[in-house]
Amino acid sequence: MKNIFIPAFSFLLVVSCTNVEYTAEVNTGTLLQELTDLSRLTLAPSEEYSLHQFSSYDRRSSHPYSPGWFQNSDGFGGEPRPGFQEILSEPDSTGTGEYLICDIKGPGAIVRTWTARMNGVIKLRLDGEKTAFWEGPAEDFLWKMAGALNGDTTGYYEGIFRQNDASYFPLAFSEGCRIEWKGELENLHFYHIEIRRYKPGMKVRSFSIDDFTTYSSIIEEIESRFSGLETIKQSGLDKSLTVAAGGSDTLYLLNGPGVITDFIVRVNNNHAGNVLRESVLKIFFDGASVPQLMSPLGDFFGAAPGINPYGSLPFTVSDDGTMECRFHMPFKSSAVVILENRGKSDINLDAGLEVSDYKWVDGSSMHFRAKWRINRGLTASNRDIIDIPYLLAMGKGRFVGTSAFLKNPSQVPTSWGNWWGEGDEKIFVDNPAEPVFIGTGSEDYFNYSWSSASLFDYAYCGQPRNDGPANRGFVTNYRFHISDDIPFEQSFTFYMELLHHGVVQNFDYARIVYYYSLPSAIDDCTFISESDLEKQEMPVWEHPQAYLGSANAVFVEAEDIISVYPLDRLRYNYLWSGGRAVFYDFSRQGDKVYFNLRVPEEGEYTLTMVIAHMPGSGLVKVYLEDDPGSTASEFNLAGKYNTYSRNHSLGRVLLSKGRNRIVVENLEREASTLGVDFLWYK
């Protein structure tokens, strides 16, 4: 497929490097177009903007390895130092004070907002006006900015621009932006606000409510693009080949100039999950001696470990193992795509590649880079905290995203106890004394909150794998910086703290970074060793640990109390406590299975069942046989692809001394499967 390439910034700006005269305009329309424009990322930043994050991070984290570098009071209340730029008015008798989030002078644009929860009111002033452009509930501003600005209550704009706990509606300003918060520090007040700061002289037209009408067609295009991310161009698979064990093969040899706009791979082996880690993808652009792209095949597409389907703007992974990359990869003279098979079995795969015409401009066109690394056998701790390096690069470019692949063999069954990501992202651009990004938690960076175990996928962020229960097992997170790319002129450094709720041995932390840079850039990524690619084994879960969220809990294995117990209903896997769980096949709606739980004393207990989610499972009702009216809870156990484990609480229930019969009833109209690992009460 051949297309005419138009430089992506042609609609946005023209720069004269000698006198910094900008002859085009940034406005709501151009910013909206950037939400789905992957081509513009291929061009080097011309110092037109920098990106900054304002957040509620712990203000004691001032500079690397200072005494407060790993402090973590960032929005819960009671912070030693308020997480704001300035105190505008001290708290009154009700605890309500006024605080400055940011005060930007000059042109810019808000490009991302996020919160876990935030009380109080946000006041937005634009372009030095004394009258607030908008004032209202902080959560409305941070979660659903577009709807909040125009008074829409239908959720239409939220459905387009909100991605989990973040919002990506762009808001431009020509002369300045001041954001204030009025609220109670003792209540939750988490926030991220990402702002582009354009260079003086940049022509920016400030946002207007009329922009919703003026650019309605672009908004509709964004809605359409974001709603079709799970579709892969199956017709693009036009090449089949076998790569021998221990060998390598050149998948494609391309002459330039050109740009790869679509790359699709499907591994056809029976155990594709192992193959995806054992095979290494390398792409060399323009005769480079070191590949600009180097990663295990599955990790490159964000599918690791194994196949975990999701749909995002630059990547899609389908449940049949087909994987597609839509990041644009330009080259001047050549591109060589190589797959190394470092496993012990031949790899059978199909592949496809789309190339378009491209006008390579020296000093402006950039190579796409993707670099993977893994640290194995770490001790994740709440005491000996470390910074995990994602990327250290020198040169000029744009950072556009990352995926993290974790092995978390915690023995604790609850998020409050087995959460791995209490640490914050810390991003340095062009060697500043302090980072331009300091976050409030790893999950906050990946656009979710409260160490959630929920599976989700959006255009820019997702959690396609989380074994559970809670955050135990293998976990995969991704975030792509498309409209909030981070330009750098000289250097880029990205660290993520590893701060666990407990102390966990044998913790593995793999990650891949995606960025563009001029050909002369270098980074700290090294070649992938054989030990890096060894299969990751989750240790057997001997027995759940009572800690934090499960403190003082009593654990009871399901196989010890189920009333029907043929041996063929046990399944064995690292997911399950003791390495095994009990499964029961319902044949029709209304079928029931019983568990006989004995407690030593009558009383109120919090009762939780750890149950499997998987294909073939469905809606069930769980209740105490003696008190179905007040204890019944319905749970949807359906899973799209992989099997995973989750806590399902019946809340506070009255249990009798001795035997209590727990009923699980099938509510599906057809056959379904139930898998129960263990119960716990406290």
XYZ file of C-alpha atoms in Angstrom:
682
model
C 0.000 0.000 0.000
C 1.424 3.356 -1.035
C 0.260 6.666 0.357
C 1.422 10.229 -0.092
C 3.084 11.392 3.113
C 2.310 14.890 4.362
C 4.527 16.059 7.253
C 2.409 15.750 10.359
C 3.101 19.232 11.700
C 2.150 21.006 8.483
C -1.318 21.733 9.831
C 0.088 22.849 13.154
C 3.013 25.220 12.835
C 5.816 26.554 10.708
C 8.958 27.547 12.575
C 11.723 29.908 11.606
C 14.689 28.859 13.698
C 16.335 32.252 13.378
C 13.614 34.509 14.716
C 11.113 32.060 16.256
C 8.160 33.278 14.205
C 5.170 30.947 14.283
C 2.942 31.391 11.238
C 0.210 28.862 12.039
C -2.069 28.409 15.010
C -2.670 25.890 17.746
C -6.336 25.614 18.626
C -8.863 23.121 19.913
C -9.161 21.573 16.459
C -5.435 20.914 16.003
C -5.168 19.541 19.529
C -8.138 17.233 18.976
C -6.551 15.918 15.782
C -3.433 14.987 17.726
C -5.445 12.543 19.863
C -5.379 10.001 17.025
C -2.433 11.213 14.928
C 0.475 8.776 15.184
C 2.370 10.250 12.217
C 3.265 13.566 13.869
C 5.315 11.746 16.497
C 7.937 10.884 13.867
C 9.168 14.487 13.621
C 11.702 15.960 16.017
C 10.482 18.575 18.487
C 11.362 22.087 17.395
C 11.244 23.467 20.928
C 7.609 24.336 20.272
C 6.478 22.968 23.638
C 7.549 21.163 26.776
C 5.325 18.968 28.950
C 4.934 19.327 32.728
C 2.916 17.404 35.268
C 1.428 19.114 38.314
C 0.394 16.589 40.932
C -0.292 16.059 44.627
C 3.066 14.282 45.092
C 4.775 14.346 48.464
C 6.660 17.657 48.542
C 9.450 16.082 50.587
C 10.522 14.301 47.344
C 12.532 17.247 46.110
C 15.597 15.815 44.386
C 17.217 12.384 43.883
C 18.149 10.526 47.043
C 17.419 13.396 49.349
C 16.071 12.218 52.744
C 12.482 12.504 51.485
C 13.022 11.000 48.033
C 10.814 7.932 48.675
C 8.165 9.577 50.856
C 4.591 8.702 49.975
C 2.105 11.187 51.499
C 0.419 12.373 48.335
C -3.288 13.047 48.765
C -4.676 10.943 51.595
C -4.740 13.856 54.044
C -2.377 14.803 56.831
C 0.569 15.484 54.504
C 3.518 17.120 56.289
C 3.548 19.627 53.433
C 0.439 20.349 51.349
C 0.770 18.902 47.856
C 0.320 22.206 46.044
C 2.414 25.020 44.622
C 1.292 27.499 47.250
C -1.111 28.015 50.151
C -3.417 30.862 49.156
C -5.424 30.901 52.382
C -4.967 28.829 55.499
C -7.744 26.381 56.492
C -10.669 27.999 58.271
C -12.643 26.584 61.214
C -14.166 23.914 58.939
C -10.749 22.839 57.642
C -11.321 24.423 54.232
C -8.389 26.249 52.678
C -7.400 27.565 49.259
C -4.367 26.291 47.343
C -2.600 26.926 44.061
C -2.201 23.956 41.708
C -0.437 25.908 38.955
C -0.049 29.380 37.510
C 1.258 29.219 33.945
C 2.311 32.381 32.143
C 2.220 32.334 28.370
C 0.629 29.989 25.805
C -0.122 26.359 26.543
C -2.702 23.600 26.768
C -4.018 21.152 29.344
C -3.701 17.682 27.763
C -4.404 15.187 30.580
C -6.092 15.202 33.979
C -6.443 12.363 36.509
C -7.714 11.711 39.998
C -8.428 8.811 42.318
C -10.780 11.000 44.368
C -10.702 14.711 45.099
C -12.992 16.714 47.310
C -13.608 20.422 47.018
C -13.826 22.874 44.154
C -11.487 23.735 41.296
C -11.368 27.251 39.862
C -9.931 27.689 36.371
C -8.758 31.070 35.116
C -7.502 31.586 31.572
C -5.370 34.318 30.008
C -5.028 36.467 33.114
C -8.746 37.044 33.550
C -9.827 37.741 37.125
C -13.176 36.058 36.555
C -13.065 32.269 36.609
C -13.561 30.617 33.234
C -14.969 27.611 35.085
C -15.572 26.756 38.731
C -17.057 23.559 40.075
C -16.477 20.141 41.691
C -12.856 19.036 41.405
C -13.787 15.527 40.299
C -15.930 16.859 37.451
C -12.987 18.882 36.174
C -10.474 16.023 36.465
C -12.651 13.117 35.299
C -15.019 14.675 32.760
C -13.654 18.036 31.768
C -15.461 18.337 28.430
C -18.888 17.670 29.892
C -18.167 19.901 32.867
C -17.173 22.801 30.636
C -20.284 22.733 28.445
C -22.775 21.486 31.012
C -23.410 18.161 29.267
C -24.905 15.586 31.652
C -25.494 12.766 29.138
C -21.981 11.344 29.491
C -21.338 11.686 25.737
C -18.032 13.518 26.049
C -16.922 11.464 29.029
C -17.395 8.346 26.901
C -14.966 9.735 24.341
C -12.287 11.511 26.365
C -12.224 9.670 29.692
C -9.921 6.668 29.852
C -10.437 4.884 33.146
C -9.509 7.511 35.784
C -7.916 9.999 33.369
C -9.350 12.511 30.911
C -7.707 13.615 27.664
C -9.815 16.550 26.543
C -7.389 19.310 25.409
C -7.876 22.861 26.619
C -5.768 25.557 24.968
C -4.894 28.984 26.350
C -3.049 31.854 24.713
C -1.679 33.880 27.616
C -1.892 31.810 30.762
C -3.661 29.273 32.928
C -4.208 29.437 36.674
C -5.831 26.540 38.555
C -6.813 26.854 42.214
C -8.363 24.333 44.584
C -10.566 25.020 47.570
C -11.090 22.087 49.883
C -10.158 20.145 52.983
C -6.654 18.731 53.194
C -7.840 16.041 55.587
C -10.045 14.545 52.860
C -8.843 12.798 49.715
C -7.299 15.182 47.212
C -5.302 13.309 44.570
C -4.647 15.003 41.242
C -2.512 15.018 38.101
C -2.724 17.829 35.556
C -0.443 17.667 32.494
C 0.175 20.938 30.698
C 2.045 21.788 27.541
C 3.983 25.015 27.753
C 4.521 26.527 24.336
C 7.438 28.824 23.645
C 6.784 32.581 23.644
C 5.564 33.685 20.251
C 3.551 30.546 19.592
C 0.098 31.400 18.253
C -2.461 29.640 20.417
C -6.176 30.350 20.262
C -7.787 29.876 23.661
C -10.517 27.322 24.129
C -14.076 28.527 23.667
C -17.353 26.760 24.443
C -18.216 27.281 20.767
C -15.377 24.864 19.927
C -17.681 21.957 20.756
C -19.792 22.968 17.757
C -16.957 24.149 15.529
C -15.021 20.900 15.863
C -17.921 18.468 16.336
C -16.928 16.463 13.251
C -13.415 15.905 14.639
C -14.894 14.781 17.960
C -17.097 12.314 16.078
C -14.042 10.979 14.244
C -12.242 10.473 17.553
C -15.246 8.606 18.935
C -15.269 6.345 15.890
C -11.515 5.712 16.048
C -11.506 4.903 19.755
C -14.466 2.525 19.419
C -12.786 0.238 16.871
C -9.452 -0.494 18.500
C -9.986 -4.253 18.896
C -10.165 -4.801 15.117
C -7.038 -6.114 13.398
C -6.404 -6.072 9.654
C -6.406 -9.845 9.241
C -6.012 -9.338 5.491
C -2.630 -7.815 6.245
C -1.157 -11.250 7.055
C 0.398 -12.040 3.690
C 3.535 -13.968 4.582
C 4.036 -17.357 6.294
C 7.373 -18.706 7.440
C 9.136 -20.993 9.901
C 12.082 -19.868 12.014
C 14.165 -22.834 13.117
C 15.073 -23.404 16.748
C 18.253 -21.525 17.550
C 18.134 -19.683 14.239
C 16.997 -16.371 12.862
C 15.225 -15.148 9.769
C 14.859 -11.850 7.980
C 11.140 -11.199 7.804
C 11.458 -8.032 5.711
C 14.186 -6.111 3.907
C 12.925 -2.687 2.829
C 14.483 0.059 0.741
C 13.765 3.667 1.581
C 12.773 6.273 2.051
C 9.552 4.958 3.528
C 7.554 4.485 6.701
C 6.158 1.304 8.194
C 2.608 2.155 9.209
C 1.309 -1.289 10.124
C 3.059 -4.453 11.339
C 1.129 -7.637 12.089
C 2.335 -10.997 13.459
C 0.571 -14.193 14.486
C 2.420 -17.128 16.031
C 0.754 -20.434 15.190
C 2.548 -22.718 17.679
C 0.442 -24.601 20.220
C 2.286 -23.034 23.143
C 2.462 -19.526 21.706
C 2.943 -17.951 25.152
C 6.391 -19.478 25.595
C 7.361 -18.719 21.997
C 6.471 -15.050 22.388
C 9.096 -14.638 25.118
C 11.727 -16.933 23.546
C 11.752 -15.137 20.178
C 13.449 -11.746 19.865
C 12.292 -9.126 17.378
C 14.930 -6.761 16.019
C 14.514 -3.913 13.553
C 17.513 -2.055 12.119
C 16.848 1.262 10.411
C 19.277 2.813 7.920
C 22.130 0.384 8.466
C 22.400 0.908 12.222
C 24.913 -1.364 13.950
C 22.579 -1.709 16.944
C 18.860 -2.363 16.408
C 16.587 0.560 17.223
C 13.899 -1.961 18.158
C 14.852 -4.973 20.288
C 12.384 -6.942 22.371
C 10.891 -10.371 22.929
C 8.152 -10.639 20.339
C 5.176 -10.747 22.717
C 6.529 -8.011 24.973
C 6.914 -5.658 22.015
C 3.179 -5.881 21.340
C 2.336 -5.599 25.056
C 1.006 -9.167 25.181
C 3.373 -10.596 27.783
C 3.512 -12.907 29.525
C 1.570 -15.085 27.104
C -1.359 -13.740 25.095
C -3.500 -11.100 26.793
C -5.976 -9.520 24.368
C -6.485 -5.753 24.365
C -7.085 -2.870 21.982
C -5.205 0.435 22.110
C -4.421 3.147 19.580
C -0.904 1.937 18.669
C -1.298 -1.789 19.489
C -3.966 -4.466 19.355
C -3.709 -8.092 20.499
C -6.576 -10.436 19.609
C -7.586 -13.639 21.380
C -6.290 -15.785 18.491
C -2.801 -14.381 19.121
C -2.716 -11.947 16.198
C -0.791 -8.821 17.198
C -0.722 -5.478 15.388
C 1.506 -2.407 15.794
C 0.403 0.922 14.289
C 3.270 3.110 15.505
C 4.835 4.750 12.444
C 8.455 3.750 11.784
C 10.187 5.957 9.182
C 13.521 5.202 7.529
C 15.726 6.985 5.039
C 17.458 4.193 3.134
C 16.580 0.793 4.613
C 14.740 -1.201 7.247
C 15.544 -4.793 8.184
C 13.093 -6.804 10.311
C 14.657 -9.888 11.935
C 13.223 -12.547 14.242
C 15.614 -14.617 16.365
C 14.346 -17.939 17.703
C 16.182 -18.565 20.953
C 13.889 -21.414 21.952
C 14.172 -25.162 21.414
C 11.258 -25.513 18.978
C 10.658 -24.141 15.497
C 8.401 -21.077 15.301
C 5.605 -21.019 12.744
C 4.164 -17.595 12.098
C 2.286 -15.354 9.706
C 3.275 -11.730 9.216
C 2.257 -8.621 7.348
C 3.754 -5.196 6.796
C 2.374 -1.973 5.310
C 4.798 0.629 3.980
C 3.947 4.138 2.752
C 5.940 6.818 1.005
C 7.784 9.171 3.309
C 9.878 12.280 2.769
C 12.844 11.879 5.090
C 14.153 15.241 6.334
C 17.569 15.184 7.995
C 17.477 16.801 11.419
C 13.700 16.415 11.635
C 12.694 12.837 10.806
C 13.205 10.421 13.685
C 13.595 6.680 14.109
C 11.142 4.710 16.199
C 12.800 2.938 19.115
C 11.508 0.196 21.405
C 13.782 -1.237 24.094
C 13.016 -4.014 26.591
C 14.703 -5.073 29.795
C 13.991 -7.233 32.813
C 15.191 -7.438 36.405
C 14.664 -10.896 37.851
C 14.812 -12.099 41.424
C 14.275 -8.700 43.044
C 13.124 -8.172 46.603
C 10.113 -5.866 46.420
C 9.838 -4.132 49.760
C 8.175 -1.419 51.808
C 11.513 -0.701 53.486
C 14.371 -0.991 50.988
C 12.800 1.024 48.179
C 14.542 1.289 44.813
C 14.118 3.232 41.566
C 13.585 0.960 38.562
C 15.153 2.500 35.435
C 12.835 2.524 32.436
C 14.940 4.644 30.092
C 18.025 6.837 30.142
C 18.483 8.413 26.709
C 20.715 11.166 25.346
C 19.788 13.051 22.210
C 16.660 14.633 20.824
C 13.287 12.949 20.627
C 9.840 12.219 22.035
C 8.837 9.676 24.654
C 5.591 7.971 23.566
C 4.852 5.137 25.983
C 5.679 2.051 28.011
C 4.389 -1.328 29.098
C 5.292 -3.086 32.352
C 5.222 -6.869 32.890
C 5.447 -7.986 36.504
C 5.713 -11.209 38.463
C 4.404 -10.606 41.963
C 4.538 -13.841 44.018
C 3.011 -12.321 47.136
C 1.304 -14.725 49.561
C -1.295 -12.109 50.557
C -4.770 -12.348 48.927
C -5.798 -8.672 49.218
C -4.759 -5.492 47.398
C -4.001 -3.884 50.721
C -1.131 -6.234 51.322
C -0.059 -7.566 47.918
C 0.038 -4.266 46.000
C 3.314 -3.825 44.153
C 3.005 -0.264 42.803
C 2.984 2.198 45.683
C 5.997 3.888 44.084
C 5.864 6.927 41.797
C 7.096 7.728 38.299
C 9.932 10.252 38.188
C 10.743 11.702 34.791
C 13.625 14.085 34.088
C 13.857 16.054 30.846
C 17.022 17.805 29.654
C 18.841 17.423 32.979
C 16.732 19.557 35.284
C 17.555 19.755 38.962
C 14.138 18.233 39.722
C 11.908 15.898 37.720
C 9.198 17.408 35.527
C 6.985 14.455 36.460
C 6.613 13.155 40.015
C 3.572 10.973 40.433
C 1.422 9.618 43.210
C 1.585 5.875 42.557
C 2.380 3.452 39.747
C -1.285 2.741 39.061
C -1.947 6.474 38.839
C 0.655 6.748 36.095
C -1.133 3.920 34.255
C -4.455 5.810 34.662
C -6.155 3.718 37.334
C -6.441 3.978 41.123
C -6.512 2.185 44.474
C -4.354 -0.742 43.298
C -7.352 -1.963 41.320
C -7.235 -5.512 39.980
C -9.832 -4.761 37.273
C -8.949 -5.621 33.697
C -9.421 -2.733 31.260
C -8.157 -1.427 27.947
C -8.406 2.010 26.364
C -6.698 3.865 23.548
C -3.851 5.048 25.779
C -3.902 2.850 28.884
C -4.830 -0.588 30.126
C -4.360 -3.560 32.415
C -4.908 -6.567 30.137
C -3.582 -9.059 32.682
C -3.809 -9.336 36.459
C -3.910 -12.913 37.758
C -5.080 -12.220 41.294
C -6.518 -12.495 43.736
C -6.076 -8.720 43.913
C -2.599 -7.985 42.461
C -0.887 -11.331 42.995
C 0.646 -13.213 40.073
C 1.483 -11.900 36.626
C 0.403 -8.316 35.930
C 0.600 -6.266 32.719
C 0.037 -2.493 32.472
C 0.480 -0.101 29.544
C 0.312 3.627 28.899
C 0.914 5.458 25.646
C 1.742 9.164 25.412
C 0.127 10.213 22.138
C -1.394 13.655 22.712
C 0.756 14.020 25.831
C 4.056 12.921 24.304
C 7.091 14.174 26.195
C 9.596 16.009 23.950
C 13.243 16.229 24.941
C 16.058 18.225 23.398
C 19.109 16.740 25.123
C 18.185 13.900 27.446
C 15.333 11.886 28.898
C 15.370 9.835 32.113
C 12.460 7.772 33.441
C 12.466 5.933 36.779
C 9.624 4.149 38.556
C 9.884 3.445 42.261
C 9.386 -0.150 43.355
C 7.538 0.202 46.648
C 5.565 -2.846 47.791
C 3.097 -3.151 50.652
C 5.067 -6.098 52.000
C 8.396 -7.839 51.465
C 8.277 -10.212 48.489
C 11.176 -12.296 47.235
C 11.639 -13.472 43.642
C 9.860 -10.440 42.179
C 10.420 -9.880 38.432
C 10.066 -6.496 36.746
C 10.143 -6.355 32.924
C 9.284 -3.271 30.883
C 9.522 -1.883 27.395
C 9.764 1.779 26.430
C 8.716 3.351 23.135
C 10.244 6.589 21.926
C 11.350 8.463 18.826
C 14.736 10.105 18.412
C 17.143 11.449 15.876
C 19.544 8.789 14.566
C 22.387 10.077 16.753
C 20.623 9.365 20.073
C 21.869 6.708 22.478
C 20.274 4.971 25.449
C 21.192 2.685 28.326
C 19.444 -0.451 27.041
C 21.656 -3.518 26.581
C 21.374 -6.697 24.537
C 18.989 -9.378 25.739
C 20.687 -12.329 27.445
C 19.586 -15.943 27.428
C 18.766 -15.771 31.135
C 16.494 -12.797 30.452
C 14.357 -15.033 28.254
C 14.080 -17.991 30.614
C 10.506 -18.954 31.365
C 9.146 -17.127 34.393
C 7.808 -19.574 36.948
C 5.408 -18.472 39.642
C 6.222 -20.344 42.880
C 3.530 -22.553 44.385
C 1.253 -20.589 46.673
C 1.687 -22.635 49.809
C -0.963 -20.873 51.880
C -2.495 -17.363 51.998
C -0.839 -14.936 54.374
C -2.917 -12.866 56.812
C -1.516 -9.352 56.410
C -2.951 -5.815 56.227
C -6.268 -6.221 54.364
C -6.481 -9.880 55.402
C -5.005 -9.434 58.899
C -6.531 -11.840 61.463
C -8.301 -13.759 58.691
C -8.979 -17.499 58.848
C -8.457 -19.270 55.518
C -10.337 -22.417 54.518
C -9.540 -24.332 51.341
C -12.604 -24.950 49.140
C -11.700 -28.586 48.539
C -11.934 -29.213 52.285
C -15.531 -27.990 52.654
C -17.312 -28.594 49.338
C -20.159 -31.084 49.694
C -19.424 -32.701 46.304
C -15.815 -33.676 45.963
C -14.783 -36.102 43.191
C -11.062 -35.925 42.549
C -11.537 -35.090 38.863
C -12.915 -31.712 39.898
C -9.543 -30.491 41.189
C -7.407 -28.369 38.910
C -3.773 -27.592 39.549
C -2.061 -24.280 38.840
C 0.120 -21.620 40.498
C -2.973 -19.385 40.622
C -4.493 -21.409 43.429
C -3.661 -21.640 47.103
C -1.860 -24.910 47.711
C -1.534 -25.207 43.947
C -5.101 -26.448 43.473
C -8.718 -25.330 43.376
C -12.042 -27.130 43.110
C -14.241 -26.806 40.007
C -17.882 -27.697 39.511
C -19.866 -27.877 36.259
C -23.396 -26.518 36.386
C -25.651 -28.126 33.788
C -28.626 -25.771 33.961
C -30.018 -22.637 35.554
C -30.754 -23.089 39.242
C -28.087 -25.748 39.837
C -26.426 -25.339 43.217
C -23.236 -26.371 44.945
C -22.733 -26.226 48.721
C -19.802 -25.406 50.990
C -19.936 -26.310 54.688
C -18.048 -23.641 56.620
C -17.480 -24.153 60.352
C -16.633 -21.295 62.716
C -15.703 -21.630 66.394
C -17.979 -18.883 67.732
C -21.220 -17.278 66.654
C -20.861 -13.686 65.538
C -20.617 -11.216 62.689
C -17.820 -11.953 60.241
C -16.601 -10.481 56.967
C -16.904 -13.433 54.588
C -15.040 -13.629 51.269
C -14.780 -16.319 48.598
C -11.855 -16.454 46.162
C -13.386 -17.514 42.853
C -12.089 -18.080 39.318
C -13.071 -15.905 36.359
C -12.729 -17.712 33.039
C -14.372 -18.439 29.708
C -17.326 -20.711 30.401
C -18.174 -19.121 33.738
C -21.088 -16.778 34.249
C -23.489 -15.176 36.685
C -23.911 -16.832 40.096
C -25.695 -16.021 43.328
C -23.963 -16.721 46.641
C -25.785 -16.777 49.986
C -26.095 -18.458 53.365
C -28.696 -21.208 53.139
C -30.250 -20.216 56.470
C -30.488 -16.529 55.556
C -30.747 -16.100 51.760
C -32.747 -12.880 51.949
C -30.111 -10.714 53.608
C -26.892 -12.409 52.503
C -27.417 -13.028 48.770
C -24.875 -11.448 46.413
C -24.618 -11.834 42.648
C -21.236 -12.131 40.933
C -20.427 -12.231 37.228
C -17.529 -14.664 36.847
C -17.223 -14.520 33.063
C -13.735 -14.076 31.656
C -12.919 -13.275 28.041
C -9.674 -15.190 27.599
C -7.344 -16.072 30.460
C -8.374 -17.549 33.804
C -7.824 -15.274 36.774
C -8.754 -15.198 40.467
C -10.726 -12.597 42.401
C -12.028 -11.909 45.898
C -15.831 -11.816 46.175
C -17.132 -10.548 49.486
C -20.527 -11.257 51.000
C -19.881 -8.390 53.396
C -20.666 -8.653 57.099
C -22.756 -11.749 57.791
C -23.953 -13.514 60.927
C -22.405 -16.961 61.199
C -23.541 -19.607 63.646
C -21.202 -21.616 65.815
C -20.498 -24.852 63.998
C -21.601 -25.498 60.433
C -22.825 -22.759 58.085
C -23.955 -23.832 54.618
C -22.914 -21.501 51.786
C -24.816 -21.891 48.537
C -23.525 -20.971 45.071
C -26.375 -20.993 42.547
C -26.051 -20.832 38.771
C -28.083 -17.964 37.282
C -27.116 -18.647 33.680
C -29.687 -20.179 31.350
C -27.159 -22.745 30.231
C -24.262 -24.790 31.508
C -21.376 -22.962 33.172
C -18.338 -23.761 35.282
C -17.575 -22.641 38.828
C -14.044 -22.576 40.228
C -13.472 -21.836 43.937
C -10.025 -21.622 45.501
C -10.646 -20.825 49.170
C -12.821 -18.870 51.600
C -11.696 -16.522 54.325
C -13.425 -14.822 57.189
C -12.466 -12.357 59.900
